Amino acid sequence: MSPRPDIGRRDGLLSRLGEKERFALLLIAPAATVLVLFQVVPIAIGANASFRDWQLYDPKGTWIGLAHYRYILTDPTFLTVVLPNTFLLMFASVAISLVIGMALAHLLNWNFRGHTLVQTVILLPQMIAPVIAATSMRWTFNDQFGVIAAFLRWIGYGQISWLAERWPSFLIVLFTDVWIWAPWFALILLAALKSLPREPFEAAQIDAAGRWRTFTHVTLPMLRPVIGVCVLIRSIDAFRTFDQVWVLTGGGPARTTEVFSIYAYIETFVNLDFGRGSAAAMVGAVIILIVAWTMYRAVDRMTNVSR
């Protein structure tokens, strides 16, 4: 009995789909290998180390369970300094950068002479590495030879030790972070502004709505999904801020400006306790996952409302 023609056609179709799937797997194999080797494996090693007595000068590797987690979650420095500093820096930096970025985006959305030059100058901080920007700020606010100190002496105000006290140091860190990331908000929001339809603005102009009312009732609702995504991405990045804080203050004075990434770094590479540092990293990962999920749900609701 000869095989039915539809069976041969079905077998040929399956073989062709199999080849495509194998070819697709072959294409993604290098990226998947890199992801596994440099992301999944280090996370697994760190998670395993967080349950072990793994000090770098005496790596016993014995299983101690949740001892590191209990230490971190009961550490007064972590609870009363590190977490408040981290969340304060995250929320303040994101909020201020968003407001300034929105203002800059509206400025760049206008056509005026020198527009290209102004846009280039505004975006310059985004082109500078955070370490270089933080180093420049450290020199600028140096109480001996900094530009700010020289200006204060010139007006007769006197000398201020900016980096010797908690809140002046923290404000400099916040200022540096905002200076670096406000242009990023401006660039994303400018692209969003240029993509908005003109009809709602024309209708608002016909209704004699002022600029502020047009912004709050037309522009802002249409930009809400973009703002939500920008805030989500930037909040996750701000939670793990390291460069600016380490270069400007190193977590000082007396650990008063320490944020989460500095805390994990000190436990791992200063105190040489790889297990405790890994546990701190795991705690931070759980915290940022909860924060990111909460913000994602808020952004999702915001997007649905705007629709």
JSON list of N, CA, C and O in Angstrom, two decimals, residues 86 89-91 93-94 177 233-241:
[
{"chain": "A", "resi": 86, "resn": "THR", "atom": "N", "xyz": [19.64, 54.69, 50.63]},
{"chain": "A", "resi": 86, "resn": "THR", "atom": "CA", "xyz": [19.43, 54.14, 49.29]},
{"chain": "A", "resi": 86, "resn": "THR", "atom": "C", "xyz": [18.10, 54.57, 48.71]},
{"chain": "A", "resi": 86, "resn": "THR", "atom": "O", "xyz": [18.02, 55.04, 47.57]},
{"chain": "A", "resi": 89, "resn": "LEU", "atom": "N", "xyz": [18.01, 58.43, 48.10]},
{"chain": "A", "resi": 89, "resn": "LEU", "atom": "CA", "xyz": [18.73, 58.78, 46.88]},
{"chain": "A", "resi": 89, "resn": "LEU", "atom": "C", "xyz": [17.95, 58.36, 45.65]},
{"chain": "A", "resi": 89, "resn": "LEU", "atom": "O", "xyz": [17.87, 59.12, 44.67]},
{"chain": "A", "resi": 90, "resn": "MET", "atom": "N", "xyz": [17.35, 57.18, 45.70]},
{"chain": "A", "resi": 90, "resn": "MET", "atom": "CA", "xyz": [16.61, 56.69, 44.54]},
{"chain": "A", "resi": 90, "resn": "MET", "atom": "C", "xyz": [15.40, 57.58, 44.23]},
{"chain": "A", "resi": 90, "resn": "MET", "atom": "O", "xyz": [15.24, 58.06, 43.10]},
{"chain": "A", "resi": 91, "resn": "PHE", "atom": "N", "xyz": [14.56, 57.82, 45.23]},
{"chain": "A", "resi": 91, "resn": "PHE", "atom": "CA", "xyz": [13.34, 58.60, 44.99]},
{"chain": "A", "resi": 91, "resn": "PHE", "atom": "C", "xyz": [13.66, 60.06, 44.67]},
{"chain": "A", "resi": 91, "resn": "PHE", "atom": "O", "xyz": [13.07, 60.64, 43.75]},
{"chain": "A", "resi": 93, "resn": "SER", "atom": "N", "xyz": [16.51, 61.40, 43.48]},
{"chain": "A", "resi": 93, "resn": "SER", "atom": "CA", "xyz": [17.19, 61.54, 42.21]},
{"chain": "A", "resi": 93, "resn": "SER", "atom": "C", "xyz": [16.23, 61.36, 41.04]},
{"chain": "A", "resi": 93, "resn": "SER", "atom": "O", "xyz": [16.25, 62.14, 40.08]},
{"chain": "A", "resi": 94, "resn": "VAL", "atom": "N", "xyz": [15.39, 60.34, 41.11]},
{"chain": "A", "resi": 94, "resn": "VAL", "atom": "CA", "xyz": [14.46, 60.08, 40.01]},
{"chain": "A", "resi": 94, "resn": "VAL", "atom": "C", "xyz": [13.45, 61.22, 39.89]},
{"chain": "A", "resi": 94, "resn": "VAL", "atom": "O", "xyz": [13.18, 61.71, 38.78]},
{"chain": "A", "resi": 177, "resn": "ASP", "atom": "N", "xyz": [24.25, 62.94, 40.84]},
{"chain": "A", "resi": 177, "resn": "ASP", "atom": "CA", "xyz": [23.41, 61.95, 40.17]},
{"chain": "A", "resi": 177, "resn": "ASP", "atom": "C", "xyz": [22.36, 62.62, 39.29]},
{"chain": "A", "resi": 177, "resn": "ASP", "atom": "O", "xyz": [22.11, 62.17, 38.17]},
{"chain": "A", "resi": 233, "resn": "ILE", "atom": "N", "xyz": [12.80, 52.17, 34.87]},
{"chain": "A", "resi": 233, "resn": "ILE", "atom": "CA", "xyz": [14.17, 51.82, 34.50]},
{"chain": "A", "resi": 233, "resn": "ILE", "atom": "C", "xyz": [15.18, 52.59, 35.34]},
{"chain": "A", "resi": 233, "resn": "ILE", "atom": "O", "xyz": [16.15, 52.02, 35.87]},
{"chain": "A", "resi": 234, "resn": "ARG", "atom": "N", "xyz": [14.94, 53.87, 35.50]},
{"chain": "A", "resi": 234, "resn": "ARG", "atom": "CA", "xyz": [15.90, 54.70, 36.25]},
{"chain": "A", "resi": 234, "resn": "ARG", "atom": "C", "xyz": [15.90, 54.36, 37.74]},
{"chain": "A", "resi": 234, "resn": "ARG", "atom": "O", "xyz": [16.95, 54.43, 38.39]},
{"chain": "A", "resi": 235, "resn": "SER", "atom": "N", "xyz": [14.76, 53.98, 38.30]},
{"chain": "A", "resi": 235, "resn": "SER", "atom": "CA", "xyz": [14.70, 53.62, 39.71]},
{"chain": "A", "resi": 235, "resn": "SER", "atom": "C", "xyz": [15.53, 52.38, 39.99]},
{"chain": "A", "resi": 235, "resn": "SER", "atom": "O", "xyz": [16.26, 52.31, 40.99]},
{"chain": "A", "resi": 236, "resn": "ILE", "atom": "N", "xyz": [15.42, 51.38, 39.12]},
{"chain": "A", "resi": 236, "resn": "ILE", "atom": "CA", "xyz": [16.22, 50.17, 39.29]},
{"chain": "A", "resi": 236, "resn": "ILE", "atom": "C", "xyz": [17.71, 50.50, 39.22]},
{"chain": "A", "resi": 236, "resn": "ILE", "atom": "O", "xyz": [18.52, 50.00, 40.00]},
{"chain": "A", "resi": 237, "resn": "ASP", "atom": "N", "xyz": [18.07, 51.37, 38.28]},
{"chain": "A", "resi": 237, "resn": "ASP", "atom": "CA", "xyz": [19.48, 51.74, 38.14]},
{"chain": "A", "resi": 237, "resn": "ASP", "atom": "C", "xyz": [19.95, 52.57, 39.33]},
{"chain": "A", "resi": 237, "resn": "ASP", "atom": "O", "xyz": [21.08, 52.40, 39.80]},
{"chain": "A", "resi": 238, "resn": "ALA", "atom": "N", "xyz": [19.09, 53.47, 39.83]},
{"chain": "A", "resi": 238, "resn": "ALA", "atom": "CA", "xyz": [19.48, 54.32, 40.96]},
{"chain": "A", "resi": 238, "resn": "ALA", "atom": "C", "xyz": [19.65, 53.52, 42.23]},
{"chain": "A", "resi": 238, "resn": "ALA", "atom": "O", "xyz": [20.45, 53.89, 43.10]},
{"chain": "A", "resi": 239, "resn": "PHE", "atom": "N", "xyz": [18.91, 52.41, 42.38]},
{"chain": "A", "resi": 239, "resn": "PHE", "atom": "CA", "xyz": [19.03, 51.59, 43.59]},
{"chain": "A", "resi": 239, "resn": "PHE", "atom": "C", "xyz": [20.44, 51.02, 43.73]},
{"chain": "A", "resi": 239, "resn": "PHE", "atom": "O", "xyz": [20.93, 50.83, 44.85]},
{"chain": "A", "resi": 240, "resn": "ARG", "atom": "N", "xyz": [21.10, 50.74, 42.61]},
{"chain": "A", "resi": 240, "resn": "ARG", "atom": "CA", "xyz": [22.43, 50.14, 42.66]},
{"chain": "A", "resi": 240, "resn": "ARG", "atom": "C", "xyz": [23.54, 51.15, 42.38]},
{"chain": "A", "resi": 240, "resn": "ARG", "atom": "O", "xyz": [24.64, 50.76, 41.95]},
{"chain": "A", "resi": 241, "resn": "THR", "atom": "N", "xyz": [23.28, 52.41, 42.61]},
{"chain": "A", "resi": 241, "resn": "THR", "atom": "CA", "xyz": [24.30, 53.44, 42.40]},
{"chain": "A", "resi": 241, "resn": "THR", "atom": "C", "xyz": [25.54, 53.16, 43.23]},
{"chain": "A", "resi": 241, "resn": "THR", "atom": "O", "xyz": [25.46, 52.93, 44.44]}
]
